[in-house]
Coordinates of C-alpha atoms and ligand atoms in Angstrom, one line a residue:
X238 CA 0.0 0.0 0.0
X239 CA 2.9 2.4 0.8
X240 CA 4.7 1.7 -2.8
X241 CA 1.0 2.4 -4.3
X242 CA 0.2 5.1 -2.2
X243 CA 4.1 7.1 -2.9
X244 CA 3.3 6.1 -6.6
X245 CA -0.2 8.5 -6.5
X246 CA 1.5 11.2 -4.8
X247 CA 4.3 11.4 -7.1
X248 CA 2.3 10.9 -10.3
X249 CA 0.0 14.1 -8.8
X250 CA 2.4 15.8 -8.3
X251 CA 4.2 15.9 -12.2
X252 CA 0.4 16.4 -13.6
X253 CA 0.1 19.6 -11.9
X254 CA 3.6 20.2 -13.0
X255 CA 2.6 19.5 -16.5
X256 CA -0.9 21.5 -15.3
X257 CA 1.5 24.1 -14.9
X258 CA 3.5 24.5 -17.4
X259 CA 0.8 23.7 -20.1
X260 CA -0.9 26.8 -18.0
X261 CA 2.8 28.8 -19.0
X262 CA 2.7 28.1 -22.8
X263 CA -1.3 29.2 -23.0
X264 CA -0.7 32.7 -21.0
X265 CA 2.1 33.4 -23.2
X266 CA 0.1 32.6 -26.3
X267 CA -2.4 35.1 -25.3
X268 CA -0.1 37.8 -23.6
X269 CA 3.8 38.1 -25.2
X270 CA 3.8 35.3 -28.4
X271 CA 4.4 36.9 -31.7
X272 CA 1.2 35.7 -34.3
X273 CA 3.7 33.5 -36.1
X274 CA 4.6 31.4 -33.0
X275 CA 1.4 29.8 -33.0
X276 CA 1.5 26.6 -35.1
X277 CA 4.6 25.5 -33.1
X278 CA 2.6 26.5 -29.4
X279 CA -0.2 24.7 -30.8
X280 CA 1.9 21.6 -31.1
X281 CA 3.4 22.2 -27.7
X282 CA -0.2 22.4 -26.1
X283 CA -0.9 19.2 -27.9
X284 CA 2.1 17.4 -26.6
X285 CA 1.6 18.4 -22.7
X286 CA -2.6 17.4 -23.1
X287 CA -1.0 14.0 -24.6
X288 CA 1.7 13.2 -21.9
X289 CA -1.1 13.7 -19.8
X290 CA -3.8 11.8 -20.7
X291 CA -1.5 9.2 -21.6
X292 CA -0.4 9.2 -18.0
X293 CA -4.0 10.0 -16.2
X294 CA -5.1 6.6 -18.4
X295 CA -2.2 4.6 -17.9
X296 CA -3.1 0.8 -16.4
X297 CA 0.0 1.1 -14.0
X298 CA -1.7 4.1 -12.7
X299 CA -4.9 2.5 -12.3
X300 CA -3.7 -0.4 -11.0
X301 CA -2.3 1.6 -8.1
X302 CA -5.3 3.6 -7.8
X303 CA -7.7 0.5 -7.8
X304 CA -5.6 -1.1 -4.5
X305 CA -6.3 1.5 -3.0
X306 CA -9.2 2.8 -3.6
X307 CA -10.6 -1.0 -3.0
X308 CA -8.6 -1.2 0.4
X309 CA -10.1 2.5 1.1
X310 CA -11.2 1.7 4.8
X311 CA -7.3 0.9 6.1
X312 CA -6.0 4.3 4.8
X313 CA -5.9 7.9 6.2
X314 CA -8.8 10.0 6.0
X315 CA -6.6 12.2 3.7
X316 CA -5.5 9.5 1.7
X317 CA -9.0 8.5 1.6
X318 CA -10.4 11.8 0.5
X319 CA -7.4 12.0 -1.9
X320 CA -8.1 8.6 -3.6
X321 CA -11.8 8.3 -3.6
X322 CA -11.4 11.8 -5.6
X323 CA -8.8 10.7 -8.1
X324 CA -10.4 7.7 -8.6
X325 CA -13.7 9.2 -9.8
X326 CA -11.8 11.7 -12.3
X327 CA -9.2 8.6 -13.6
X328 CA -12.5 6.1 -14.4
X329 CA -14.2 8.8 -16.1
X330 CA -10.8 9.7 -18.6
X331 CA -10.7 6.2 -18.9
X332 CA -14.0 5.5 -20.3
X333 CA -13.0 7.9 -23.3
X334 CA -10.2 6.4 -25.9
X335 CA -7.0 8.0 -26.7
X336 CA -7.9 8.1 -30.6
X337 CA -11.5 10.0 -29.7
X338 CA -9.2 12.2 -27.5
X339 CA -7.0 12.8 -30.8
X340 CA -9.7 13.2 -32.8
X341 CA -11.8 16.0 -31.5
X342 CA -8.2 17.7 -30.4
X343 CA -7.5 17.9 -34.3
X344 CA -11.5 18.7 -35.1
X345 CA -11.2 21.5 -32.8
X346 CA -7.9 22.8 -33.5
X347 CA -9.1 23.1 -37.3
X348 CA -12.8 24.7 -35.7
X349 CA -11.3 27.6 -34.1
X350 CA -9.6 28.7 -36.9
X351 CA -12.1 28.4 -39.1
X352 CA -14.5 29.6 -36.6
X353 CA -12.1 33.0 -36.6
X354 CA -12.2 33.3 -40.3
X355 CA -15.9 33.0 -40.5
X356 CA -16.5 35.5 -37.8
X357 CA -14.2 37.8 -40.0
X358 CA -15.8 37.4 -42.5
X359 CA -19.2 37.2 -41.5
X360 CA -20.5 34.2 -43.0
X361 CA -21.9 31.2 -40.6
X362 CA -21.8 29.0 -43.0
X363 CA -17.8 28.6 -43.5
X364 CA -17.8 27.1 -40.2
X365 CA -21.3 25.1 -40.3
X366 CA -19.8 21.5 -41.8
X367 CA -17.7 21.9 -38.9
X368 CA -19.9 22.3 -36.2
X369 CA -21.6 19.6 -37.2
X370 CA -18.7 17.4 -36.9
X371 CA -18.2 18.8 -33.3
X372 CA -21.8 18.2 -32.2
X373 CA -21.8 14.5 -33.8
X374 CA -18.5 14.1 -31.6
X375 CA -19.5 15.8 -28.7
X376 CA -22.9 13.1 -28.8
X377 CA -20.2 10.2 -29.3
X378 CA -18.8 11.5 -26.1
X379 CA -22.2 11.4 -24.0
X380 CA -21.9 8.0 -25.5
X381 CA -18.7 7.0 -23.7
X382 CA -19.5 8.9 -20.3
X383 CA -23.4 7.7 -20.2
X384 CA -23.9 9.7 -16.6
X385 CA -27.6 8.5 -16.0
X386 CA -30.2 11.2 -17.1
X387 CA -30.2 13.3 -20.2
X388 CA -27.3 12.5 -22.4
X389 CA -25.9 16.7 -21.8
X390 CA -25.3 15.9 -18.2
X391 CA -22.3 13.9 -19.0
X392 CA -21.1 17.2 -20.5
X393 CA -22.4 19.7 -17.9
X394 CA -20.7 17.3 -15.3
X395 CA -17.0 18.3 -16.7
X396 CA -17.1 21.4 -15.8
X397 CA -19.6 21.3 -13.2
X398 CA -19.8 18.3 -11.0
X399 CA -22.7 16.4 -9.9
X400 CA -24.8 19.3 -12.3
X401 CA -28.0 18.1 -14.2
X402 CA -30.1 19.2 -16.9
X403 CA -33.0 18.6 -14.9
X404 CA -31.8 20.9 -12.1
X405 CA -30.7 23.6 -14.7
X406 CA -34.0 23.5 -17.0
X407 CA -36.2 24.2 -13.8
X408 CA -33.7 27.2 -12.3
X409 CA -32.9 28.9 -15.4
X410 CA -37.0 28.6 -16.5
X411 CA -37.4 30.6 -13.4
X412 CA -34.3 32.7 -13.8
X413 CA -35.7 33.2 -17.6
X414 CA -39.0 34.4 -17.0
X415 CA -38.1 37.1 -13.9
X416 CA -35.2 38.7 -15.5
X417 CA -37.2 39.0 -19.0
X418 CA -40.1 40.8 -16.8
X419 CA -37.6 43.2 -15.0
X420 CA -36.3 43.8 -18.2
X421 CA -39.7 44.8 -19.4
X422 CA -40.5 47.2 -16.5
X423 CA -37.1 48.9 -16.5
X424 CA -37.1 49.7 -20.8
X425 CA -40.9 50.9 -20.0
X426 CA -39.9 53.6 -17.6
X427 CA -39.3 57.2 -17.1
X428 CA -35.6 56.6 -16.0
X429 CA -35.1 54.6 -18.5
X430 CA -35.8 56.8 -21.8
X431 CA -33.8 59.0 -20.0
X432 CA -30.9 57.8 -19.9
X433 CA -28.1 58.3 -21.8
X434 CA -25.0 56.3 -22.8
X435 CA -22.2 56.8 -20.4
X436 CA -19.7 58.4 -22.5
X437 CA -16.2 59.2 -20.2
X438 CA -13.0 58.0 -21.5
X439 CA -10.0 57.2 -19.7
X440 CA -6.6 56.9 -21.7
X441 CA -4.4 53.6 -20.9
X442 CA -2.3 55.6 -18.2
X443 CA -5.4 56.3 -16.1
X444 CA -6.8 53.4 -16.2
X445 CA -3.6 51.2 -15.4
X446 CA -3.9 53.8 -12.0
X447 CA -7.1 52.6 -11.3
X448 CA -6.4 49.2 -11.6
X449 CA -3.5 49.1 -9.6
X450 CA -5.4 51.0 -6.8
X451 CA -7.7 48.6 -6.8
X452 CA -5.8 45.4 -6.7
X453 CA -3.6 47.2 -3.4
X454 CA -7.4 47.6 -1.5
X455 CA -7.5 43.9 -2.4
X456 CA -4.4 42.9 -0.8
X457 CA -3.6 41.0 -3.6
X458 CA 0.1 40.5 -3.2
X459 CA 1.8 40.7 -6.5
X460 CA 4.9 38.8 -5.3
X461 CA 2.3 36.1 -6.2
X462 CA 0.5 37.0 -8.7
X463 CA 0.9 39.5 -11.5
X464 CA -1.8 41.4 -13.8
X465 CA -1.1 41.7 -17.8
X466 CA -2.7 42.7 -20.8
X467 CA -4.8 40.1 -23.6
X468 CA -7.6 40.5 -25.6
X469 CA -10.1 38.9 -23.8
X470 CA -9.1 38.8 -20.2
X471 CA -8.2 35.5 -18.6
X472 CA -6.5 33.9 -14.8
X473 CA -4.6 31.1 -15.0
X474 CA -2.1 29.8 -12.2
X475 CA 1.1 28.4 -12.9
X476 CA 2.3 27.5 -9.3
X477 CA 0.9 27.6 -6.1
X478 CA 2.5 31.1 -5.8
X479 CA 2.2 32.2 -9.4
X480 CA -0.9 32.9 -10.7
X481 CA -1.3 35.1 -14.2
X482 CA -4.4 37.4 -15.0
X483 CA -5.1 40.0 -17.5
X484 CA -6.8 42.9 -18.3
X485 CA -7.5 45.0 -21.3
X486 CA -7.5 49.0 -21.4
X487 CA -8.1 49.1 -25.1
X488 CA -11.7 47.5 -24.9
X489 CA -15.0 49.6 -25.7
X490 CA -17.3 49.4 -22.8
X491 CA -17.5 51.9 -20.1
X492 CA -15.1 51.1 -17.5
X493 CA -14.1 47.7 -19.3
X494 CA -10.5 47.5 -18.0
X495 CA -11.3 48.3 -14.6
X496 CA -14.2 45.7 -14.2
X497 CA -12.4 43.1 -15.9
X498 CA -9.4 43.5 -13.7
X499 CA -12.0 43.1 -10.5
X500 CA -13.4 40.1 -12.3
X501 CA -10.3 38.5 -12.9
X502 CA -8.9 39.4 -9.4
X503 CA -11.7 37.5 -7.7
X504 CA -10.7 34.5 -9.9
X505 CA -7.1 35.2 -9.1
X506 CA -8.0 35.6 -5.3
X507 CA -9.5 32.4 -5.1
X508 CA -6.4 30.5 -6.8
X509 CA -4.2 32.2 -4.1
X510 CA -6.0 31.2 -1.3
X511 CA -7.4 27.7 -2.8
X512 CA -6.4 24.7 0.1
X513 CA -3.0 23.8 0.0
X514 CA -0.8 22.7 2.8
X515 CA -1.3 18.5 3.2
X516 CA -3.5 18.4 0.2
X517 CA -0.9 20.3 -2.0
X518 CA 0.0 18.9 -5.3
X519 CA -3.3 16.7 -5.1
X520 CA -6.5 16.5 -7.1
X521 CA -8.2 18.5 -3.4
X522 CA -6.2 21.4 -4.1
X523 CA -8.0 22.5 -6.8
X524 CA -11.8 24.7 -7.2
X525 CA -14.2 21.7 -7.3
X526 CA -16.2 23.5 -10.5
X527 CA -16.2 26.3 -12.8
X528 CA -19.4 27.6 -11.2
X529 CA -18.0 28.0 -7.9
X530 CA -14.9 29.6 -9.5
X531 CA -17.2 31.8 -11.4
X532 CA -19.0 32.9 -8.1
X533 CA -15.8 34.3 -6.7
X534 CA -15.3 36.9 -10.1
X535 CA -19.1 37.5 -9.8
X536 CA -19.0 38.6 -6.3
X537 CA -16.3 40.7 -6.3
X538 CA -17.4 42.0 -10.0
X539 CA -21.0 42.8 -9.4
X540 CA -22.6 42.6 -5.7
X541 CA -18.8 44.9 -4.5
X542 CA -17.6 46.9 -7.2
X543 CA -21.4 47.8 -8.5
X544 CA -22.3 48.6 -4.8
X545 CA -23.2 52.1 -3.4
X546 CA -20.4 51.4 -0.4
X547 CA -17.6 50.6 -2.8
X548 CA -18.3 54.2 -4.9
X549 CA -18.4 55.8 -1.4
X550 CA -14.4 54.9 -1.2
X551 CA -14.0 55.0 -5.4
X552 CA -15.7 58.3 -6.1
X553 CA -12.6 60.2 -4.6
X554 CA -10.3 58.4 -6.2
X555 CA -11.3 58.8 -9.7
X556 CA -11.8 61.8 -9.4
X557 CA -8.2 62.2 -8.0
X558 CA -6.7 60.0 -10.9
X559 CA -8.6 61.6 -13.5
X560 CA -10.1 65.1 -12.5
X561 CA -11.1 66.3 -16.0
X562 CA -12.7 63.1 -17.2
X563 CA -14.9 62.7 -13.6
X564 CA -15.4 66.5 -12.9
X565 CA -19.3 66.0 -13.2
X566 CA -19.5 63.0 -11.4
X567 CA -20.6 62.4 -7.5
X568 CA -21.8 59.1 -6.0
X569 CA -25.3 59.0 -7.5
X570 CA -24.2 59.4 -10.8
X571 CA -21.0 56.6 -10.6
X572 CA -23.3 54.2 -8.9
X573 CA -25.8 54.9 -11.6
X574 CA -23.4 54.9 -14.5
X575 CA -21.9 51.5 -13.3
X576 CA -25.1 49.8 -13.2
X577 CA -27.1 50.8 -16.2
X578 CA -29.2 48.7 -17.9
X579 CA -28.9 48.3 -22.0
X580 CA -30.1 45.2 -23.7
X581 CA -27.5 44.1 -26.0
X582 CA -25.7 41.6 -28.4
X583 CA -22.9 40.5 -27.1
X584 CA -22.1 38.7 -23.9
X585 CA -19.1 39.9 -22.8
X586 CA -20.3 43.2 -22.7
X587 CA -23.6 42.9 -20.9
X588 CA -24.9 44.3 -17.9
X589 CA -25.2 42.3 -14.6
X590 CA -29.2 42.2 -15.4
X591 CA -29.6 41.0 -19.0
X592 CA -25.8 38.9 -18.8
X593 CA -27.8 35.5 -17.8
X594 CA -30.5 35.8 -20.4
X595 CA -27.3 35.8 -22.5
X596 CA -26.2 32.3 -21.3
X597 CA -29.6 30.9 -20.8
X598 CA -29.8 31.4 -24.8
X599 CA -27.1 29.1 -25.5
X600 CA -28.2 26.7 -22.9
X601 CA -31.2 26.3 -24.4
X602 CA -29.7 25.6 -28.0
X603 CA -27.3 23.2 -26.8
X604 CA -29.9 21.2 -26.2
X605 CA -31.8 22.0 -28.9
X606 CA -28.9 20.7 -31.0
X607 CA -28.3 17.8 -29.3
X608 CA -31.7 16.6 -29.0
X609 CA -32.1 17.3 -32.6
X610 CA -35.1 19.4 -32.4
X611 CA -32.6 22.3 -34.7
X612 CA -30.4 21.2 -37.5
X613 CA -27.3 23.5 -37.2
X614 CA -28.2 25.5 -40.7
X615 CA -31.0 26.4 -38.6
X616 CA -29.3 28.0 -35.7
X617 CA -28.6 31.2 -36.8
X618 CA -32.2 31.9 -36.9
X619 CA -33.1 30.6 -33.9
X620 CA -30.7 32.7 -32.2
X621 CA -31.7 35.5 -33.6
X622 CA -35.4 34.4 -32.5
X623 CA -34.5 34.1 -29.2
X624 CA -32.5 37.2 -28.4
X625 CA -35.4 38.8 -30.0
X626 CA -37.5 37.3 -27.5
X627 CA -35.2 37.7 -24.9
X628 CA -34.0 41.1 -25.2
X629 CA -36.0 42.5 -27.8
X630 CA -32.8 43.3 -29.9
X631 CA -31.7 41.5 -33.3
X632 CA -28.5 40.9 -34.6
X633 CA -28.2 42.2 -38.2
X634 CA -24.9 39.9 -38.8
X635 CA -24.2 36.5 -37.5
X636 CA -20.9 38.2 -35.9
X637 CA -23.0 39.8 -33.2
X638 CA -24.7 36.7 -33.2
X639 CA -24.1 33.3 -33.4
X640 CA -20.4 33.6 -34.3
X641 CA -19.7 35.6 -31.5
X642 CA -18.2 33.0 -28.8
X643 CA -15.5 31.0 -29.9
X644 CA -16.8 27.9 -26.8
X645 CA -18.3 25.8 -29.6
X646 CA -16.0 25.7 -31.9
X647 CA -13.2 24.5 -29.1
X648 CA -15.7 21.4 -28.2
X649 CA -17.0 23.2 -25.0
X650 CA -20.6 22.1 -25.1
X651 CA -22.0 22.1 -21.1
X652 CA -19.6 25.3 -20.0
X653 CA -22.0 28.2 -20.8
X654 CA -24.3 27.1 -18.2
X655 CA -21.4 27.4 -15.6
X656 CA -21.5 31.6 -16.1
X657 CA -25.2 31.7 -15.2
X658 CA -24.3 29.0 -12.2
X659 CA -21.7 31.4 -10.9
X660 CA -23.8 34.2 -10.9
X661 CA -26.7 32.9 -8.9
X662 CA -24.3 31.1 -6.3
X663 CA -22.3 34.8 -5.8
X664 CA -25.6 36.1 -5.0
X665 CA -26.3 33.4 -2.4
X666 CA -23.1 33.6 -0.8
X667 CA -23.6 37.7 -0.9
X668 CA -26.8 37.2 1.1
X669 CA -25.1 35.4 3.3
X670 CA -22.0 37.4 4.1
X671 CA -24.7 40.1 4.1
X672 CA -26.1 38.7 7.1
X673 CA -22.9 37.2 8.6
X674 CA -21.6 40.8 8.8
X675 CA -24.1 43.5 8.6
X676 CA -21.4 46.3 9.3
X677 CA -19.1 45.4 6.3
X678 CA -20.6 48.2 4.1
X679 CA -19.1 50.5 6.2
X680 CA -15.7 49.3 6.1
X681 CA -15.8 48.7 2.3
X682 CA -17.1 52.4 2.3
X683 CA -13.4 53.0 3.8
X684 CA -11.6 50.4 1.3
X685 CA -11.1 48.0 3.2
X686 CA -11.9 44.5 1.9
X687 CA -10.4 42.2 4.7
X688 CA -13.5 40.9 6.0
X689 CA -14.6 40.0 2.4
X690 CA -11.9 38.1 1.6
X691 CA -11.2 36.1 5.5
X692 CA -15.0 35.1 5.1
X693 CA -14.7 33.8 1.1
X694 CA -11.4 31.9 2.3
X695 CA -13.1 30.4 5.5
X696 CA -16.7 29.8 3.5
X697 CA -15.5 28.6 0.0
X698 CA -11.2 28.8 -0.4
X699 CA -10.3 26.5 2.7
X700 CA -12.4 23.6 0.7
X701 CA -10.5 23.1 -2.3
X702 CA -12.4 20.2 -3.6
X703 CA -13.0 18.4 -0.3
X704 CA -16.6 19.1 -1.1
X705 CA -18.8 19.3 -4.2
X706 CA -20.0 23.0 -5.2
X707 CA -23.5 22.1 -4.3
X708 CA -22.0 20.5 -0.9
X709 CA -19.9 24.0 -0.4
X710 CA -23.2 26.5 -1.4
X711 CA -25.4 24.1 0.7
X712 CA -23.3 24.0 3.5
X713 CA -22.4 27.6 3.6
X714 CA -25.3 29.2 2.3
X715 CA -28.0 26.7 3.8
X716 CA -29.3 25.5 0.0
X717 CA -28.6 24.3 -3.1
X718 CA -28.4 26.6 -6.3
X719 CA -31.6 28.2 -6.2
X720 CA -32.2 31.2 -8.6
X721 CA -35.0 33.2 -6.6
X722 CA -31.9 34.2 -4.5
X723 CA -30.2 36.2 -7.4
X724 CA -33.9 37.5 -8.4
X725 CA -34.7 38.9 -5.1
X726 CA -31.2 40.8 -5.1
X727 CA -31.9 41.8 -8.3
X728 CA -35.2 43.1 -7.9
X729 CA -33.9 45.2 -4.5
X730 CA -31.4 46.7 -6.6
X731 CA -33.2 47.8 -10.0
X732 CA -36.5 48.6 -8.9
X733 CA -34.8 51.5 -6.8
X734 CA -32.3 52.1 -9.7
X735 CA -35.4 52.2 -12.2
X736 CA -37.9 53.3 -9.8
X737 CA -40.2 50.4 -11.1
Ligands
ZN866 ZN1 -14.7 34.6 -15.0

């Protein structure tokens, strides 16, 4: 048991090695690599993901794993927990074979960049034929997982554990039909026609200021971490005391960079603090689901930096940073201006109300295509039918539309649902810290974020994956993922906002 037991350790040990340096090639792809180094990263990528799954697959391994895992009762409860965990994850690579692993590797690899030059060039139906060979794969590989229910839970469960269709059809129905209703009473009202466009600009120099004001309020020491610039912002840890994230100052979007940087800090934040010390180098040490890694941005993106208290301590400091740009500004306006409501195209760009109707969309034609109720030439249209019905506005080019997320055409069917999941769990772990410690407004009025982050380590950090997301929400926040949370919170907010 010892030899089998030094063998797990070790072997967990070189993956996150490899986790880590496959984690190095992709930040430099998106941050430093010249455009012509690409073909050569992209065979690097491909190398690492192969040495891995060749070694997460691997019948030595398994053997190893299966001893113990069979002779469970006689070992630690942290050898336990660490083997009962491992074992789940290796069994579940295993069902899938090598060549399917090859083949939707290459059928993606070719996707993307056709997915780029259709998007260019506006036309859907360059990158149709392949689509369709990623959805045919993508059923293959519901084939080879077969988790009991609806054949999409075997893809929801990669990126969020335990998830179902089931479970997500009945909150996001809920979820659907509230936020479309808000949405109708806030574009119906006075406030509403009123308002205008926020249009201030800060140059690159400003808004680097800002940012690095904001990540020192955060404590986030940058002898650990360190903050770059990509197109679309991204974290991603290299180390336990290395973790990359990115922001963007050239983006259109009022405040982009500055948001972003919060979002990606709360990810980065989470990384930092994620359980270590006996469980390090194990499969424990890592965020249990995409959702709950999604709740930490969320939080500190929308229910802090969109709160009243947080432009209490930020309205000074823009306006020290960039006095020309903010000279008409006071607190009602910024908390206003950093919460307005504007139905739009494009996810990445949409406000905290409308940004779930955004992901509910593709949710809902996932299934659609996997159940074959759409063919794919059809999904253009019934994209554009939904965000109609949505958010009453209409793409006029399948680049605002369909072709605007590049998720499909890397094989990553089951991870939109994960945004919407994050969303509704940061709202149910606000309420909570809300009630936990109803005086922290007034020290985040003062910038001072300590409480914040001692209660996300002790309620969601210290866990790692010791427990499920639903165990950690459940446990933490009394109940599963439950939607009328985020609505309530919504409805507080907006209906004062919008005076609805
Ligand atoms: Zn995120």
């Amino acid at each position: 048991m010892k030899e089998s037991l030094d063998f797990i350790y070790k072997e967990q040990k070189e993956l996150s090695h490899f986790g880590g340096i496959a984690a190095l090639l992709g930040w430099d792809q998106m941050t430093y690599m010249p455009s012509k180094g690409s073909p050569a990263r992209a065979e690097q990528i491909s190398l690492i993901s192969r040495l891995v799954h060749e070694r997460v697959t691997s019948e030595t391994f398994y053997q190893h794993l299966k001893g113990l895992y069979d002779e469970q009762n006689n070992l630690s409860e942290k050898d336990r927990i660490v083997v009962r965990k491992l074992f789940h994850d290796v069994e579940k690579a295993r069902k899938i074979p090598s060549a399917f692993v090859e083949k939707m590797a290459k059928t993606t690899s070719i996707a993307y960049a056709v997915w780029q030059e259709a998007r260019e060039k506006n036309t859907f139906t360059l990158f149709k034929p392949h689509l369709e060979n990623i959805i045919e794969l993508e059923k293959q590989y519901c084939e080879y997982v077969k988790l009991p229910g609806h054949p999409y839970n075997s893809l929801l469960d990669d990126y969020e554990e335990g998830m179902t269709v089931d479970v997500l059809r009945k909150e996001f129905a809920v979820l659907r039909k509230h936020l479309v209703e808000i949405l109708q009473k806030i574009t119906a009202s006075i406030v509403y026609e009123k308002q205008h466009p926020v249009q201030m600009t800060f140059d690159a120099v400003q808004q680097k200021q800002l940012c690095d004001i904001l990540l020192t309020r955060l404590n986030l020491p940058l002898d650990r971490a360190r903050l770059d610039v990509s197109t679309h912002p991204f974290t991603t840890s290299l180390g336990d005391d290395d973790v990359r994230f990115t922001t963007n100052y050239q983006r259109e979007g009022f405040l982009s960079s500055f948001f972003s940087t919060m979002h990606e800090a709360g990810h980065a934040l989470y990384e930092l603090g994620i359980l270590k010390g006996e469980y390090k180098d194990t499969v424990i040490s890592n965020a249990p689901s995409l959702g709950i890694h999604e709740s930490q941005s969320r939080f500190w993106e929308n229910m802090i930096a969109r709160s009243k208290p947080f432009w209490m301590y930020f309205t000074p400091v823009f306006q020290r940073i960039a006095p020309d740009v903010c000279k008409d500004m006071n607190l009602e306006s910024w908390y206003r201006s950093v919460n307005q409501v504007r139905p739009s195209l494009i996810r990445v760009e949409a406000d905290e109300l409308t940004y779930c109707l955004h992901v509910i969309l593709r949710f809902e034609l996932e299934l659609d295509l996997l159940d074959e109720q759409i063919t794919v030439a059809e999904l253009p249209g019934h994209w554009n039918q939904k965000i109609t019905d949505f958010l009453e506005v209409t793409p006029k080019t399948d680049r605002d539309g369909v072709l605007q997320d590049m998720h499909w055409s890397a094989g990553e069917f089951g991870y939109f649902p994960t945004y919407a999941i994050g969303t509704i769990y940061a709202s149910q772990l606000f309420r909570q810290f809300s009630e936990d410690h109803p005086t922290a407004q007034d020290e985040i009025t003062q910038g001072d974020f300590r409480t914040i982050s001692q209660w996300l380590s002790k309620h969601v950090y210290q866990y790692g994956s010791l427990m499920t997301a639903d165990d950690i929400i459940k446990k933490t926040c009394g109940e599963g993922l439950n939607s009328k949370v985020f609505i309530t919170y919504l409805k507080e907010k907006y209906n004062l906002l919008y005076d609805v």
